[in-house]
Amino acid sequence: MPDAIKLTCRCCKRSRDYDRRVDPSLPSNVAAIETDLCDHCDTGDFGSETWFDAAGKQIEQSRP
């Protein structure tokens, strides 16, 4: 399991690494997360995120 997850903003395409240890509740097979808006693009609306495994396959979010 890699120590970092790749975060990517769908709006501006900016990406960065996210330390997996910050959120230990993320499933171990999550390798990348796409968000609606990053901290630069945020308009105050509620965003959503999509999780992907290392092969690029979408992972269902089942945590509360």
mmCIF file with all atom_site columns, N, CA and C in Angstrom:
data_model
loop_
_atom_site.group_PDB
_atom_site.id
_atom_site.type_symbol
_atom_site.label_atom_id
_atom_site.label_alt_id
_atom_site.label_comp_id
_atom_site.label_asym_id
_atom_site.label_entity_id
_atom_site.label_seq_id
_atom_site.pdbx_PDB_ins_code
_atom_site.Cartn_x
_atom_site.Cartn_y
_atom_site.Cartn_z
_atom_site.occupancy
_atom_site.B_iso_or_equiv
_atom_site.pdbx_formal_charge
_atom_site.auth_seq_id
_atom_site.auth_comp_id
_atom_site.auth_asym_id
_atom_site.auth_atom_id
_atom_site.pdbx_PDB_model_num
ATOM 1   N N  . MET A 1 1  ? 0.853   -1.182 0.000   1.00 0.00 ? 1  MET A N  1
ATOM 2   C CA . MET A 1 1  ? 0.000   0.000  0.000   1.00 0.00 ? 1  MET A CA 1
ATOM 3   C C  . MET A 1 1  ? 0.895   1.239  0.000   1.00 0.00 ? 1  MET A C  1
ATOM 4   N N  . PRO A 1 2  ? 0.743   2.104  -0.979  1.00 0.00 ? 2  PRO A N  1
ATOM 5   C CA . PRO A 1 2  ? 1.540   3.334  -1.017  1.00 0.00 ? 2  PRO A CA 1
ATOM 6   C C  . PRO A 1 2  ? 1.174   4.266  0.139   1.00 0.00 ? 2  PRO A C  1
ATOM 7   N N  . ASP A 1 3  ? 2.120   5.108  0.547   1.00 0.00 ? 3  ASP A N  1
ATOM 8   C CA . ASP A 1 3  ? 1.880   6.055  1.637   1.00 0.00 ? 3  ASP A CA 1
ATOM 9   C C  . ASP A 1 3  ? 1.111   7.287  1.186   1.00 0.00 ? 3  ASP A C  1
ATOM 10  N N  . ALA A 1 4  ? 1.024   7.510  -0.133  1.00 0.00 ? 4  ALA A N  1
ATOM 11  C CA . ALA A 1 4  ? 0.359   8.711  -0.647  1.00 0.00 ? 4  ALA A CA 1
ATOM 12  C C  . ALA A 1 4  ? -0.763  8.340  -1.611  1.00 0.00 ? 4  ALA A C  1
ATOM 13  N N  . ILE A 1 5  ? -1.795  9.165  -1.593  1.00 0.00 ? 5  ILE A N  1
ATOM 14  C CA . ILE A 1 5  ? -2.919  9.060  -2.517  1.00 0.00 ? 5  ILE A CA 1
ATOM 15  C C  . ILE A 1 5  ? -2.857  10.300 -3.402  1.00 0.00 ? 5  ILE A C  1
ATOM 16  N N  . LYS A 1 6  ? -3.072  10.147 -4.691  1.00 0.00 ? 6  LYS A N  1
ATOM 17  C CA . LYS A 1 6  ? -3.044  11.285 -5.623  1.00 0.00 ? 6  LYS A CA 1
ATOM 18  C C  . LYS A 1 6  ? -4.415  11.963 -5.616  1.00 0.00 ? 6  LYS A C  1
ATOM 19  N N  . LEU A 1 7  ? -4.456  13.238 -5.201  1.00 0.00 ? 7  LEU A N  1
ATOM 20  C CA . LEU A 1 7  ? -5.679  14.034 -5.238  1.00 0.00 ? 7  LEU A CA 1
ATOM 21  C C  . LEU A 1 7  ? -5.661  14.898 -6.489  1.00 0.00 ? 7  LEU A C  1
ATOM 22  N N  . THR A 1 8  ? -6.777  14.906 -7.241  1.00 0.00 ? 8  THR A N  1
ATOM 23  C CA . THR A 1 8  ? -6.865  15.711 -8.460  1.00 0.00 ? 8  THR A CA 1
ATOM 24  C C  . THR A 1 8  ? -8.179  16.481 -8.469  1.00 0.00 ? 8  THR A C  1
ATOM 25  N N  . CYS A 1 9  ? -8.108  17.758 -8.826  1.00 0.00 ? 9  CYS A N  1
ATOM 26  C CA . CYS A 1 9  ? -9.287  18.613 -8.945  1.00 0.00 ? 9  CYS A CA 1
ATOM 27  C C  . CYS A 1 9  ? -9.849  18.477 -10.359 1.00 0.00 ? 9  CYS A C  1
ATOM 28  N N  . ARG A 1 10 ? -11.132 18.157 -10.477 1.00 0.00 ? 10 ARG A N  1
ATOM 29  C CA . ARG A 1 10 ? -11.762 18.053 -11.798 1.00 0.00 ? 10 ARG A CA 1
ATOM 30  C C  . ARG A 1 10 ? -11.862 19.410 -12.489 1.00 0.00 ? 10 ARG A C  1
ATOM 31  N N  . CYS A 1 11 ? -11.933 20.477 -11.719 1.00 0.00 ? 11 CYS A N  1
ATOM 32  C CA . CYS A 1 11 ? -12.117 21.817 -12.277 1.00 0.00 ? 11 CYS A CA 1
ATOM 33  C C  . CYS A 1 11 ? -10.837 22.351 -12.919 1.00 0.00 ? 11 CYS A C  1
ATOM 34  N N  . CYS A 1 12 ? -9.734  22.380 -12.182 1.00 0.00 ? 12 CYS A N  1
ATOM 35  C CA . CYS A 1 12 ? -8.495  22.984 -12.697 1.00 0.00 ? 12 CYS A CA 1
ATOM 36  C C  . CYS A 1 12 ? -7.414  21.958 -13.030 1.00 0.00 ? 12 CYS A C  1
ATOM 37  N N  . LYS A 1 13 ? -7.686  20.682 -12.723 1.00 0.00 ? 13 LYS A N  1
ATOM 38  C CA . LYS A 1 13 ? -6.754  19.576 -13.008 1.00 0.00 ? 13 LYS A CA 1
ATOM 39  C C  . LYS A 1 13 ? -5.492  19.607 -12.138 1.00 0.00 ? 13 LYS A C  1
ATOM 40  N N  . ARG A 1 14 ? -5.449  20.502 -11.151 1.00 0.00 ? 14 ARG A N  1
ATOM 41  C CA . ARG A 1 14 ? -4.302  20.538 -10.238 1.00 0.00 ? 14 ARG A CA 1
ATOM 42  C C  . ARG A 1 14 ? -4.303  19.253 -9.420  1.00 0.00 ? 14 ARG A C  1
ATOM 43  N N  . SER A 1 15 ? -3.131  18.705 -9.147  1.00 0.00 ? 15 SER A N  1
ATOM 44  C CA . SER A 1 15 ? -3.069  17.493 -8.339  1.00 0.00 ? 15 SER A CA 1
ATOM 45  C C  . SER A 1 15 ? -1.938  17.605 -7.331  1.00 0.00 ? 15 SER A C  1
ATOM 46  N N  . ARG A 1 16 ? -2.060  16.806 -6.280  1.00 0.00 ? 16 ARG A N  1
ATOM 47  C CA . ARG A 1 16 ? -1.035  16.751 -5.247  1.00 0.00 ? 16 ARG A CA 1
ATOM 48  C C  . ARG A 1 16 ? -1.135  15.413 -4.541  1.00 0.00 ? 16 ARG A C  1
ATOM 49  N N  . ASP A 1 17 ? -0.089  15.068 -3.830  1.00 0.00 ? 17 ASP A N  1
ATOM 50  C CA . ASP A 1 17 ? -0.103  13.851 -3.038  1.00 0.00 ? 17 ASP A CA 1
ATOM 51  C C  . ASP A 1 17 ? -0.728  14.140 -1.677  1.00 0.00 ? 17 ASP A C  1
ATOM 52  N N  . TYR A 1 18 ? -1.462  13.163 -1.163  1.00 0.00 ? 18 TYR A N  1
ATOM 53  C CA . TYR A 1 18 ? -2.132  13.249 0.134   1.00 0.00 ? 18 TYR A CA 1
ATOM 54  C C  . TYR A 1 18 ? -1.633  12.088 0.974   1.00 0.00 ? 18 TYR A C  1
ATOM 55  N N  . ASP A 1 19 ? -1.127  12.379 2.147   1.00 0.00 ? 19 ASP A N  1
ATOM 56  C CA . ASP A 1 19 ? -0.591  11.348 3.030   1.00 0.00 ? 19 ASP A CA 1
ATOM 57  C C  . ASP A 1 19 ? -1.730  10.467 3.541   1.00 0.00 ? 19 ASP A C  1
ATOM 58  N N  . ARG A 1 20 ? -1.704  9.212  3.194   1.00 0.00 ? 20 ARG A N  1
ATOM 59  C CA . ARG A 1 20 ? -2.740  8.252  3.573   1.00 0.00 ? 20 ARG A CA 1
ATOM 60  C C  . ARG A 1 20 ? -2.930  8.178  5.089   1.00 0.00 ? 20 ARG A C  1
ATOM 61  N N  . ARG A 1 21 ? -1.866  8.392  5.850   1.00 0.00 ? 21 ARG A N  1
ATOM 62  C CA . ARG A 1 21 ? -1.936  8.281  7.312   1.00 0.00 ? 21 ARG A CA 1
ATOM 63  C C  . ARG A 1 21 ? -2.819  9.354  7.933   1.00 0.00 ? 21 ARG A C  1
ATOM 64  N N  . VAL A 1 22 ? -3.097  10.442 7.211   1.00 0.00 ? 22 VAL A N  1
ATOM 65  C CA . VAL A 1 22 ? -3.967  11.504 7.718   1.00 0.00 ? 22 VAL A CA 1
ATOM 66  C C  . VAL A 1 22 ? -5.401  10.999 7.859   1.00 0.00 ? 22 VAL A C  1
ATOM 67  N N  . ASP A 1 23 ? -5.808  10.082 6.999   1.00 0.00 ? 23 ASP A N  1
ATOM 68  C CA . ASP A 1 23 ? -7.176  9.543  7.003   1.00 0.00 ? 23 ASP A CA 1
ATOM 69  C C  . ASP A 1 23 ? -7.121  8.019  6.961   1.00 0.00 ? 23 ASP A C  1
ATOM 70  N N  . PRO A 1 24 ? -6.847  7.378  8.102   1.00 0.00 ? 24 PRO A N  1
ATOM 71  C CA . PRO A 1 24 ? -6.702  5.918  8.121   1.00 0.00 ? 24 PRO A CA 1
ATOM 72  C C  . PRO A 1 24 ? -7.988  5.158  7.799   1.00 0.00 ? 24 PRO A C  1
ATOM 73  N N  . SER A 1 25 ? -9.134  5.840  7.764   1.00 0.00 ? 25 SER A N  1
ATOM 74  C CA . SER A 1 25 ? -10.386 5.152  7.450   1.00 0.00 ? 25 SER A CA 1
ATOM 75  C C  . SER A 1 25 ? -10.571 4.924  5.949   1.00 0.00 ? 25 SER A C  1
ATOM 76  N N  . LEU A 1 26 ? -9.720  5.534  5.109   1.00 0.00 ? 26 LEU A N  1
ATOM 77  C CA . LEU A 1 26 ? -9.803  5.274  3.664   1.00 0.00 ? 26 LEU A CA 1
ATOM 78  C C  . LEU A 1 26 ? -9.418  3.824  3.390   1.00 0.00 ? 26 LEU A C  1
ATOM 79  N N  . PRO A 1 27 ? -10.159 3.138  2.533   1.00 0.00 ? 27 PRO A N  1
ATOM 80  C CA . PRO A 1 27 ? -9.809  1.754  2.195   1.00 0.00 ? 27 PRO A CA 1
ATOM 81  C C  . PRO A 1 27 ? -8.393  1.673  1.623   1.00 0.00 ? 27 PRO A C  1
ATOM 82  N N  . SER A 1 28 ? -7.724  0.580  1.897   1.00 0.00 ? 28 SER A N  1
ATOM 83  C CA . SER A 1 28 ? -6.325  0.421  1.480   1.00 0.00 ? 28 SER A CA 1
ATOM 84  C C  . SER A 1 28 ? -6.154  0.382  -0.033  1.00 0.00 ? 28 SER A C  1
ATOM 85  N N  . ASN A 1 29 ? -7.223  0.072  -0.786  1.00 0.00 ? 29 ASN A N  1
ATOM 86  C CA . ASN A 1 29 ? -7.094  -0.009 -2.241  1.00 0.00 ? 29 ASN A CA 1
ATOM 87  C C  . ASN A 1 29 ? -7.324  1.331  -2.948  1.00 0.00 ? 29 ASN A C  1
ATOM 88  N N  . VAL A 1 30 ? -7.607  2.407  -2.214  1.00 0.00 ? 30 VAL A N  1
ATOM 89  C CA . VAL A 1 30 ? -7.763  3.728  -2.826  1.00 0.00 ? 30 VAL A CA 1
ATOM 90  C C  . VAL A 1 30 ? -6.378  4.270  -3.167  1.00 0.00 ? 30 VAL A C  1
ATOM 91  N N  . ALA A 1 31 ? -6.140  4.532  -4.457  1.00 0.00 ? 31 ALA A N  1
ATOM 92  C CA . ALA A 1 31 ? -4.851  5.054  -4.919  1.00 0.00 ? 31 ALA A CA 1
ATOM 93  C C  . ALA A 1 31 ? -4.968  6.492  -5.411  1.00 0.00 ? 31 ALA A C  1
ATOM 94  N N  . ALA A 1 32 ? -6.196  6.912  -5.797  1.00 0.00 ? 32 ALA A N  1
ATOM 95  C CA . ALA A 1 32 ? -6.402  8.262  -6.318  1.00 0.00 ? 32 ALA A CA 1
ATOM 96  C C  . ALA A 1 32 ? -7.808  8.731  -5.963  1.00 0.00 ? 32 ALA A C  1
ATOM 97  N N  . ILE A 1 33 ? -7.933  10.034 -5.768  1.00 0.00 ? 33 ILE A N  1
ATOM 98  C CA . ILE A 1 33 ? -9.229  10.642 -5.482  1.00 0.00 ? 33 ILE A CA 1
ATOM 99  C C  . ILE A 1 33 ? -9.380  11.862 -6.377  1.00 0.00 ? 33 ILE A C  1
ATOM 100 N N  . GLU A 1 34 ? -10.522 11.944 -7.078  1.00 0.00 ? 34 GLU A N  1
ATOM 101 C CA . GLU A 1 34 ? -10.868 13.140 -7.852  1.00 0.00 ? 34 GLU A CA 1
ATOM 102 C C  . GLU A 1 34 ? -11.908 13.917 -7.064  1.00 0.00 ? 34 GLU A C  1
ATOM 103 N N  . THR A 1 35 ? -11.698 15.221 -6.929  1.00 0.00 ? 35 THR A N  1
ATOM 104 C CA . THR A 1 35 ? -12.638 16.075 -6.221  1.00 0.00 ? 35 THR A CA 1
ATOM 105 C C  . THR A 1 35 ? -13.269 17.061 -7.196  1.00 0.00 ? 35 THR A C  1
ATOM 106 N N  . ASP A 1 36 ? -14.477 17.529 -6.863  1.00 0.00 ? 36 ASP A N  1
ATOM 107 C CA . ASP A 1 36 ? -15.140 18.529 -7.703  1.00 0.00 ? 36 ASP A CA 1
ATOM 108 C C  . ASP A 1 36 ? -14.360 19.833 -7.715  1.00 0.00 ? 36 ASP A C  1
ATOM 109 N N  . LEU A 1 37 ? -13.931 20.271 -6.541  1.00 0.00 ? 37 LEU A N  1
ATOM 110 C CA . LEU A 1 37 ? -13.268 21.564 -6.404  1.00 0.00 ? 37 LEU A CA 1
ATOM 111 C C  . LEU A 1 37 ? -12.144 21.467 -5.383  1.00 0.00 ? 37 LEU A C  1
ATOM 112 N N  . CYS A 1 38 ? -10.992 21.992 -5.728  1.00 0.00 ? 38 CYS A N  1
ATOM 113 C CA . CYS A 1 38 ? -9.873  22.023 -4.783  1.00 0.00 ? 38 CYS A CA 1
ATOM 114 C C  . CYS A 1 38 ? -9.971  23.295 -3.931  1.00 0.00 ? 38 CYS A C  1
ATOM 115 N N  . ASP A 1 39 ? -9.005  23.506 -3.062  1.00 0.00 ? 39 ASP A N  1
ATOM 116 C CA . ASP A 1 39 ? -9.038  24.696 -2.214  1.00 0.00 ? 39 ASP A CA 1
ATOM 117 C C  . ASP A 1 39 ? -8.911  25.993 -3.020  1.00 0.00 ? 39 ASP A C  1
ATOM 118 N N  . HIS A 1 40 ? -8.366  25.943 -4.220  1.00 0.00 ? 40 HIS A N  1
ATOM 119 C CA . HIS A 1 40 ? -8.261  27.133 -5.076  1.00 0.00 ? 40 HIS A CA 1
ATOM 120 C C  . HIS A 1 40 ? -9.553  27.395 -5.844  1.00 0.00 ? 40 HIS A C  1
ATOM 121 N N  . CYS A 1 41 ? -10.303 26.342 -6.184  1.00 0.00 ? 41 CYS A N  1
ATOM 122 C CA . CYS A 1 41 ? -11.518 26.466 -7.004  1.00 0.00 ? 41 CYS A CA 1
ATOM 123 C C  . CYS A 1 41 ? -12.795 26.507 -6.170  1.00 0.00 ? 41 CYS A C  1
ATOM 124 N N  . ASP A 1 42 ? -12.699 26.277 -4.881  1.00 0.00 ? 42 ASP A N  1
ATOM 125 C CA . ASP A 1 42 ? -13.858 26.148 -4.006  1.00 0.00 ? 42 ASP A CA 1
ATOM 126 C C  . ASP A 1 42 ? -14.735 27.393 -4.047  1.00 0.00 ? 42 ASP A C  1
ATOM 127 N N  . THR A 1 43 ? -16.024 27.177 -4.262  1.00 0.00 ? 43 THR A N  1
ATOM 128 C CA . THR A 1 43 ? -17.000 28.263 -4.308  1.00 0.00 ? 43 THR A CA 1
ATOM 129 C C  . THR A 1 43 ? -17.891 28.280 -3.072  1.00 0.00 ? 43 THR A C  1
ATOM 130 N N  . GLY A 1 44 ? -17.634 27.375 -2.134  1.00 0.00 ? 44 GLY A N  1
ATOM 131 C CA . GLY A 1 44 ? -18.445 27.296 -0.936  1.00 0.00 ? 44 GLY A CA 1
ATOM 132 C C  . GLY A 1 44 ? -19.508 26.220 -1.008  1.00 0.00 ? 44 GLY A C  1
ATOM 133 N N  . ASP A 1 45 ? -19.717 25.633 -2.179  1.00 0.00 ? 45 ASP A N  1
ATOM 134 C CA . ASP A 1 45 ? -20.685 24.548 -2.322  1.00 0.00 ? 45 ASP A CA 1
ATOM 135 C C  . ASP A 1 45 ? -20.106 23.259 -1.766  1.00 0.00 ? 45 ASP A C  1
ATOM 136 N N  . PHE A 1 46 ? -20.985 22.309 -1.517  1.00 0.00 ? 46 PHE A N  1
ATOM 137 C CA . PHE A 1 46 ? -20.540 20.993 -1.088  1.00 0.00 ? 46 PHE A CA 1
ATOM 138 C C  . PHE A 1 46 ? -19.975 20.261 -2.296  1.00 0.00 ? 46 PHE A C  1
ATOM 139 N N  . GLY A 1 47 ? -18.785 19.747 -2.167  1.00 0.00 ? 47 GLY A N  1
ATOM 140 C CA . GLY A 1 47 ? -18.154 19.011 -3.256  1.00 0.00 ? 47 GLY A CA 1
ATOM 141 C C  . GLY A 1 47 ? -18.363 17.517 -3.095  1.00 0.00 ? 47 GLY A C  1
ATOM 142 N N  . SER A 1 48 ? -17.976 16.797 -4.099  1.00 0.00 ? 48 SER A N  1
ATOM 143 C CA . SER A 1 48 ? -18.017 15.342 -4.016  1.00 0.00 ? 48 SER A CA 1
ATOM 144 C C  . SER A 1 48 ? -16.677 14.811 -4.494  1.00 0.00 ? 48 SER A C  1
ATOM 145 N N  . GLU A 1 49 ? -16.408 13.587 -4.132  1.00 0.00 ? 49 GLU A N  1
ATOM 146 C CA . GLU A 1 49 ? -15.158 12.972 -4.556  1.00 0.00 ? 49 GLU A CA 1
ATOM 147 C C  . GLU A 1 49 ? -15.429 11.588 -5.110  1.00 0.00 ? 49 GLU A C  1
ATOM 148 N N  . THR A 1 50 ? -14.557 11.145 -5.987  1.00 0.00 ? 50 THR A N  1
ATOM 149 C CA . THR A 1 50 ? -14.631 9.820  -6.583  1.00 0.00 ? 50 THR A CA 1
ATOM 150 C C  . THR A 1 50 ? -13.324 9.116  -6.295  1.00 0.00 ? 50 THR A C  1
ATOM 151 N N  . TRP A 1 51 ? -13.416 7.874  -5.821  1.00 0.00 ? 51 TRP A N  1
ATOM 152 C CA . TRP A 1 51 ? -12.229 7.099  -5.460  1.00 0.00 ? 51 TRP A CA 1
ATOM 153 C C  . TRP A 1 51 ? -11.866 6.147  -6.587  1.00 0.00 ? 51 TRP A C  1
ATOM 154 N N  . PHE A 1 52 ? -10.559 5.933  -6.798  1.00 0.00 ? 52 PHE A N  1
ATOM 155 C CA . PHE A 1 52 ? -10.057 5.020  -7.821  1.00 0.00 ? 52 PHE A CA 1
ATOM 156 C C  . PHE A 1 52 ? -8.966  4.132  -7.241  1.00 0.00 ? 52 PHE A C  1
ATOM 157 N N  . ASP A 1 53 ? -8.884  2.900  -7.753  1.00 0.00 ? 53 ASP A N  1
ATOM 158 C CA . ASP A 1 53 ? -7.791  2.015  -7.356  1.00 0.00 ? 53 ASP A CA 1
ATOM 159 C C  . ASP A 1 53 ? -6.585  2.272  -8.251  1.00 0.00 ? 53 ASP A C  1
ATOM 160 N N  . ALA A 1 54 ? -5.508  1.525  -8.046  1.00 0.00 ? 54 ALA A N  1
ATOM 161 C CA . ALA A 1 54 ? -4.265  1.740  -8.795  1.00 0.00 ? 54 ALA A CA 1
ATOM 162 C C  . ALA A 1 54 ? -4.437  1.495  -10.292 1.00 0.00 ? 54 ALA A C  1
ATOM 163 N N  . ALA A 1 55 ? -5.424  0.677  -10.681 1.00 0.00 ? 55 ALA A N  1
ATOM 164 C CA . ALA A 1 55 ? -5.675  0.389  -12.098 1.00 0.00 ? 55 ALA A CA 1
ATOM 165 C C  . ALA A 1 55 ? -6.606  1.418  -12.740 1.00 0.00 ? 55 ALA A C  1
ATOM 166 N N  . GLY A 1 56 ? -7.082  2.397  -11.951 1.00 0.00 ? 56 GLY A N  1
ATOM 167 C CA . GLY A 1 56 ? -7.970  3.422  -12.487 1.00 0.00 ? 56 GLY A CA 1
ATOM 168 C C  . GLY A 1 56 ? -9.440  3.065  -12.430 1.00 0.00 ? 56 GLY A C  1
ATOM 169 N N  . LYS A 1 57 ? -9.776  1.949  -11.788 1.00 0.00 ? 57 LYS A N  1
ATOM 170 C CA . LYS A 1 57 ? -11.169 1.519  -11.665 1.00 0.00 ? 57 LYS A CA 1
ATOM 171 C C  . LYS A 1 57 ? -11.821 2.240  -10.487 1.00 0.00 ? 57 LYS A C  1
ATOM 172 N N  . GLN A 1 58 ? -13.042 2.747  -10.706 1.00 0.00 ? 58 GLN A N  1
ATOM 173 C CA . GLN A 1 58 ? -13.752 3.464  -9.651  1.00 0.00 ? 58 GLN A CA 1
ATOM 174 C C  . GLN A 1 58 ? -14.103 2.521  -8.507  1.00 0.00 ? 58 GLN A C  1
ATOM 175 N N  . ILE A 1 59 ? -13.959 3.022  -7.284  1.00 0.00 ? 59 ILE A N  1
ATOM 176 C CA . ILE A 1 59 ? -14.268 2.266  -6.072  1.00 0.00 ? 59 ILE A CA 1
ATOM 177 C C  . ILE A 1 59 ? -15.512 2.882  -5.447  1.00 0.00 ? 59 ILE A C  1
ATOM 178 N N  . GLU A 1 60 ? -16.470 2.045  -5.083  1.00 0.00 ? 60 GLU A N  1
ATOM 179 C CA . GLU A 1 60 ? -17.670 2.522  -4.405  1.00 0.00 ? 60 GLU A CA 1
ATOM 180 C C  . GLU A 1 60 ? -17.313 2.991  -2.998  1.00 0.00 ? 60 GLU A C  1
ATOM 181 N N  . GLN A 1 61 ? -17.921 4.087  -2.587  1.00 0.00 ? 61 GLN A N  1
ATOM 182 C CA . GLN A 1 61 ? -17.697 4.611  -1.240  1.00 0.00 ? 61 GLN A CA 1
ATOM 183 C C  . GLN A 1 61 ? -18.757 4.040  -0.319  1.00 0.00 ? 61 GLN A C  1
ATOM 184 N N  . SER A 1 62 ? -18.327 3.217  0.619   1.00 0.00 ? 62 SER A N  1
ATOM 185 C CA . SER A 1 62 ? -19.288 2.569  1.505   1.00 0.00 ? 62 SER A CA 1
ATOM 186 C C  . SER A 1 62 ? -19.134 2.995  2.951   1.00 0.00 ? 62 SER A C  1
ATOM 187 N N  . ARG A 1 63 ? -18.191 3.893  3.228   1.00 0.00 ? 63 ARG A N  1
ATOM 188 C CA . ARG A 1 63 ? -18.031 4.321  4.614   1.00 0.00 ? 63 ARG A CA 1
ATOM 189 C C  . ARG A 1 63 ? -19.048 5.408  4.932   1.00 0.00 ? 63 ARG A C  1
ATOM 190 N N  . PRO A 1 64 ? -19.428 5.539  6.217   1.00 0.00 ? 64 PRO A N  1
ATOM 191 C CA . PRO A 1 64 ? -20.423 6.560  6.585   1.00 0.00 ? 64 PRO A CA 1
ATOM 192 C C  . PRO A 1 64 ? -19.906 7.967  6.425   1.00 0.00 ? 64 PRO A C  1
#
